[in-house]
GROMACS .gro file of C-alpha atoms in nm:
model
  156
    1MET     CA    1  -0.004   0.003   0.002
    2HIS     CA    2   0.277   0.242   0.100
    3ARG     CA    3   0.466   0.168  -0.240
    4GLN     CA    4   0.122   0.257  -0.428
    5THR     CA    5   0.081   0.561  -0.250
    6SER     CA    6   0.447   0.685  -0.317
    7THR     CA    7   0.377   0.602  -0.677
    8MET     CA    8   0.054   0.793  -0.697
    9HIS     CA    9   0.225   1.086  -0.507
   10ALA     CA   10   0.513   1.103  -0.765
   11LEU     CA   11   0.275   1.082  -1.040
   12LEU     CA   12   0.053   1.377  -0.899
   13SER     CA   13   0.360   1.548  -0.862
   14ILE     CA   14   0.467   1.521  -1.232
   15VAL     CA   15   0.119   1.637  -1.343
   16VAL     CA   16   0.119   1.934  -1.116
   17CYS     CA   17   0.466   2.041  -1.245
   18ALA     CA   18   0.350   1.990  -1.601
   19ALA     CA   19   0.032   2.196  -1.537
   20SER     CA   20   0.247   2.455  -1.387
   21VAL     CA   21   0.501   2.473  -1.667
   22LEU     CA   22   0.214   2.498  -1.929
   23VAL     CA   23   0.036   2.781  -1.740
   24SER     CA   24   0.359   2.953  -1.715
   25GLY     CA   25   0.478   2.894  -2.092
   26THR     CA   26   0.823   2.811  -1.984
   27SER     CA   27   1.072   2.594  -2.184
   28MET     CA   28   0.919   2.265  -2.078
   29ALA     CA   29   0.609   2.340  -2.283
   30ALA     CA   30   0.826   2.360  -2.587
   31ASP     CA   31   0.923   1.993  -2.533
   32TYR     CA   32   0.568   1.902  -2.555
   33ASP     CA   33   0.528   1.565  -2.716
   34ASN     CA   34   0.222   1.351  -2.814
   35VAL     CA   35   0.303   1.018  -2.930
   36ALA     CA   36  -0.016   0.984  -3.108
   37ILE     CA   37   0.075   1.262  -3.332
   38ALA     CA   38   0.421   1.203  -3.441
   39ASP     CA   39   0.445   1.493  -3.708
   40LYS     CA   40   0.509   1.812  -3.525
   41GLN     CA   41   0.437   2.002  -3.835
   42SER     CA   42   0.079   1.880  -3.875
   43PRO     CA   43  -0.211   2.113  -3.809
   44ALA     CA   44  -0.342   1.798  -3.572
   45TYR     CA   45  -0.027   1.840  -3.379
   46TRP     CA   46  -0.074   2.233  -3.333
   47LEU     CA   47  -0.427   2.199  -3.281
   48ASP     CA   48  -0.369   1.944  -2.979
   49ARG     CA   49  -0.098   2.154  -2.847
   50GLY     CA   50  -0.313   2.447  -2.838
   51GLY     CA   51  -0.593   2.249  -2.680
   52LEU     CA   52  -0.335   2.142  -2.379
   53PHE     CA   53  -0.239   2.496  -2.351
   54ALA     CA   54  -0.621   2.621  -2.319
   55THR     CA   55  -0.708   2.339  -2.100
   56TYR     CA   56  -0.460   2.485  -1.843
   57GLY     CA   57  -0.550   2.841  -1.901
   58ASN     CA   58  -0.269   2.960  -2.093
   59TYR     CA   59  -0.468   3.112  -2.360
   60THR     CA   60  -0.209   3.327  -2.514
   61ALA     CA   61   0.019   3.013  -2.586
   62ALA     CA   62  -0.314   2.858  -2.720
   63ILE     CA   63  -0.364   3.119  -2.964
   64GLU     CA   64   0.019   3.096  -3.108
   65ALA     CA   65  -0.044   2.725  -3.149
   66TYR     CA   66  -0.381   2.749  -3.321
   67GLN     CA   67  -0.210   3.037  -3.537
   68LYS     CA   68   0.044   2.786  -3.629
   69VAL     CA   69  -0.232   2.557  -3.759
   70LEU     CA   70  -0.363   2.838  -3.983
   71THR     CA   71  -0.013   2.901  -4.096
   72LEU     CA   72  -0.037   2.552  -4.225
   73ASP     CA   73  -0.387   2.516  -4.319
   74PRO     CA   74  -0.547   2.884  -4.353
   75GLN     CA   75  -0.903   2.733  -4.406
   76HIS     CA   76  -0.883   2.520  -4.094
   77ALA     CA   77  -1.218   2.601  -3.959
   78GLU     CA   78  -1.158   2.434  -3.611
   79ALA     CA   79  -0.826   2.630  -3.536
   80CYS     CA   80  -1.041   2.945  -3.626
   81PHE     CA   81  -1.307   2.859  -3.380
   82ASP     CA   82  -1.050   2.751  -3.080
   83ILE     CA   83  -0.871   3.099  -3.149
   84GLY     CA   84  -1.212   3.271  -3.133
   85VAL     CA   85  -1.291   3.107  -2.796
   86ALA     CA   86  -0.944   3.159  -2.641
   87TYR     CA   87  -0.985   3.530  -2.732
   88GLY     CA   88  -1.321   3.512  -2.585
   89GLU     CA   89  -1.158   3.382  -2.238
   90LEU     CA   90  -0.916   3.685  -2.246
   91ASP     CA   91  -1.225   3.918  -2.285
   92GLU     CA   92  -1.092   4.023  -2.635
   93PHE     CA   93  -1.430   4.017  -2.781
   94ASP     CA   94  -1.370   4.151  -3.111
   95SER     CA   95  -1.115   3.927  -3.201
   96ALA     CA   96  -1.305   3.630  -3.069
   97LEU     CA   97  -1.606   3.734  -3.282
   98LEU     CA   98  -1.371   3.775  -3.577
   99TYR     CA   99  -1.232   3.415  -3.572
  100ILE     CA  100  -1.561   3.252  -3.471
  101ASN     CA  101  -1.738   3.418  -3.761
  102LYS     CA  102  -1.462   3.281  -3.988
  103ALA     CA  103  -1.492   2.917  -3.874
  104ILE     CA  104  -1.880   2.970  -3.923
  105THR     CA  105  -1.802   3.099  -4.299
  106LEU     CA  106  -1.586   2.792  -4.342
  107GLU     CA  107  -1.832   2.532  -4.166
  108PRO     CA  108  -2.163   2.679  -4.150
  109GLY     CA  109  -2.318   2.339  -4.056
  110GLN     CA  110  -2.122   2.339  -3.699
  111SER     CA  111  -2.352   2.408  -3.454
  112ARG     CA  112  -2.120   2.431  -3.163
  113TYR     CA  113  -1.968   2.729  -3.351
  114TYR     CA  114  -2.305   2.916  -3.313
  115TYR     CA  115  -2.320   2.798  -2.938
  116GLY     CA  116  -1.964   2.937  -2.907
  117ARG     CA  117  -2.039   3.271  -3.057
  118ALA     CA  118  -2.355   3.282  -2.845
  119TRP     CA  119  -2.144   3.263  -2.538
  120VAL     CA  120  -1.908   3.553  -2.654
  121TYR     CA  121  -2.217   3.757  -2.723
  122LEU     CA  122  -2.348   3.673  -2.387
  123ILE     CA  123  -2.045   3.756  -2.195
  124SER     CA  124  -1.964   4.074  -2.393
  125GLY     CA  125  -2.311   4.218  -2.294
  126GLN     CA  126  -2.486   4.129  -2.637
  127SER     CA  127  -2.785   3.918  -2.502
  128GLY     CA  128  -2.995   3.985  -2.792
  129LYS     CA  129  -2.745   3.838  -3.036
  130ALA     CA  130  -2.669   3.554  -2.804
  131THR     CA  131  -3.024   3.457  -2.800
  132ASP     CA  132  -3.049   3.439  -3.157
  133ASP     CA  133  -2.728   3.214  -3.172
  134PHE     CA  134  -2.845   3.009  -2.892
  135LYS     CA  135  -3.177   2.935  -3.091
  136LYS     CA  136  -2.992   2.881  -3.411
  137ALA     CA  137  -2.757   2.618  -3.259
  138ALA     CA  138  -3.036   2.447  -3.056
  139GLU     CA  139  -3.245   2.439  -3.406
  140MET     CA  140  -2.928   2.256  -3.545
  141GLY     CA  141  -2.938   2.003  -3.279
  142ASP     CA  142  -2.692   2.121  -3.052
  143PRO     CA  143  -2.762   1.965  -2.706
  144ASP     CA  144  -2.589   2.233  -2.500
  145ALA     CA  145  -2.774   2.489  -2.651
  146ILE     CA  146  -3.090   2.306  -2.620
  147VAL     CA  147  -3.003   2.271  -2.238
  148TYR     CA  148  -2.930   2.627  -2.233
  149LEU     CA  149  -3.261   2.753  -2.338
  150GLU     CA  150  -3.452   2.521  -2.144
  151GLN     CA  151  -3.299   2.642  -1.816
  152ALA     CA  152  -3.274   2.993  -1.926
  153GLY     CA  153  -3.661   2.990  -1.983
  154PRO     CA  154  -3.868   3.203  -2.221
  155PRO     CA  155  -3.690   3.528  -2.351
  156ARG     CA  156  -3.801   3.860  -2.181
   0.00000   0.00000   0.00000
């Protein structure tokens, strides 16, 4: 039991250290390696890396990684959307909407892009536009938008 506990503590220390490094953006983050994505010059690698940064709240580094995706594939809708979400988290709403709108233009059938834009509208104080996008996403079948509208009640 003691050995198991020691192993778990060691693993937890590694995870906490890695998370700390990812948030701070220090050099260890540059050594990020996902064995499932061997090609470090692929959009998938940089999209995954950006997602990891975003998970730990390092939205600036996430944006940089997502921008690398757009350098490799300028029409990558998912990268545009993820950049928009990251800018939204930084309260840079104009930039957030610019990128999410580009994602919607590239892939208008993605309900979650409308749902994401609705949240940016909502947190930026544009509740009318937010409601319109929540409704659009719900009409497209987005489960999160449906739940949101059910919980929000009828529009006032």
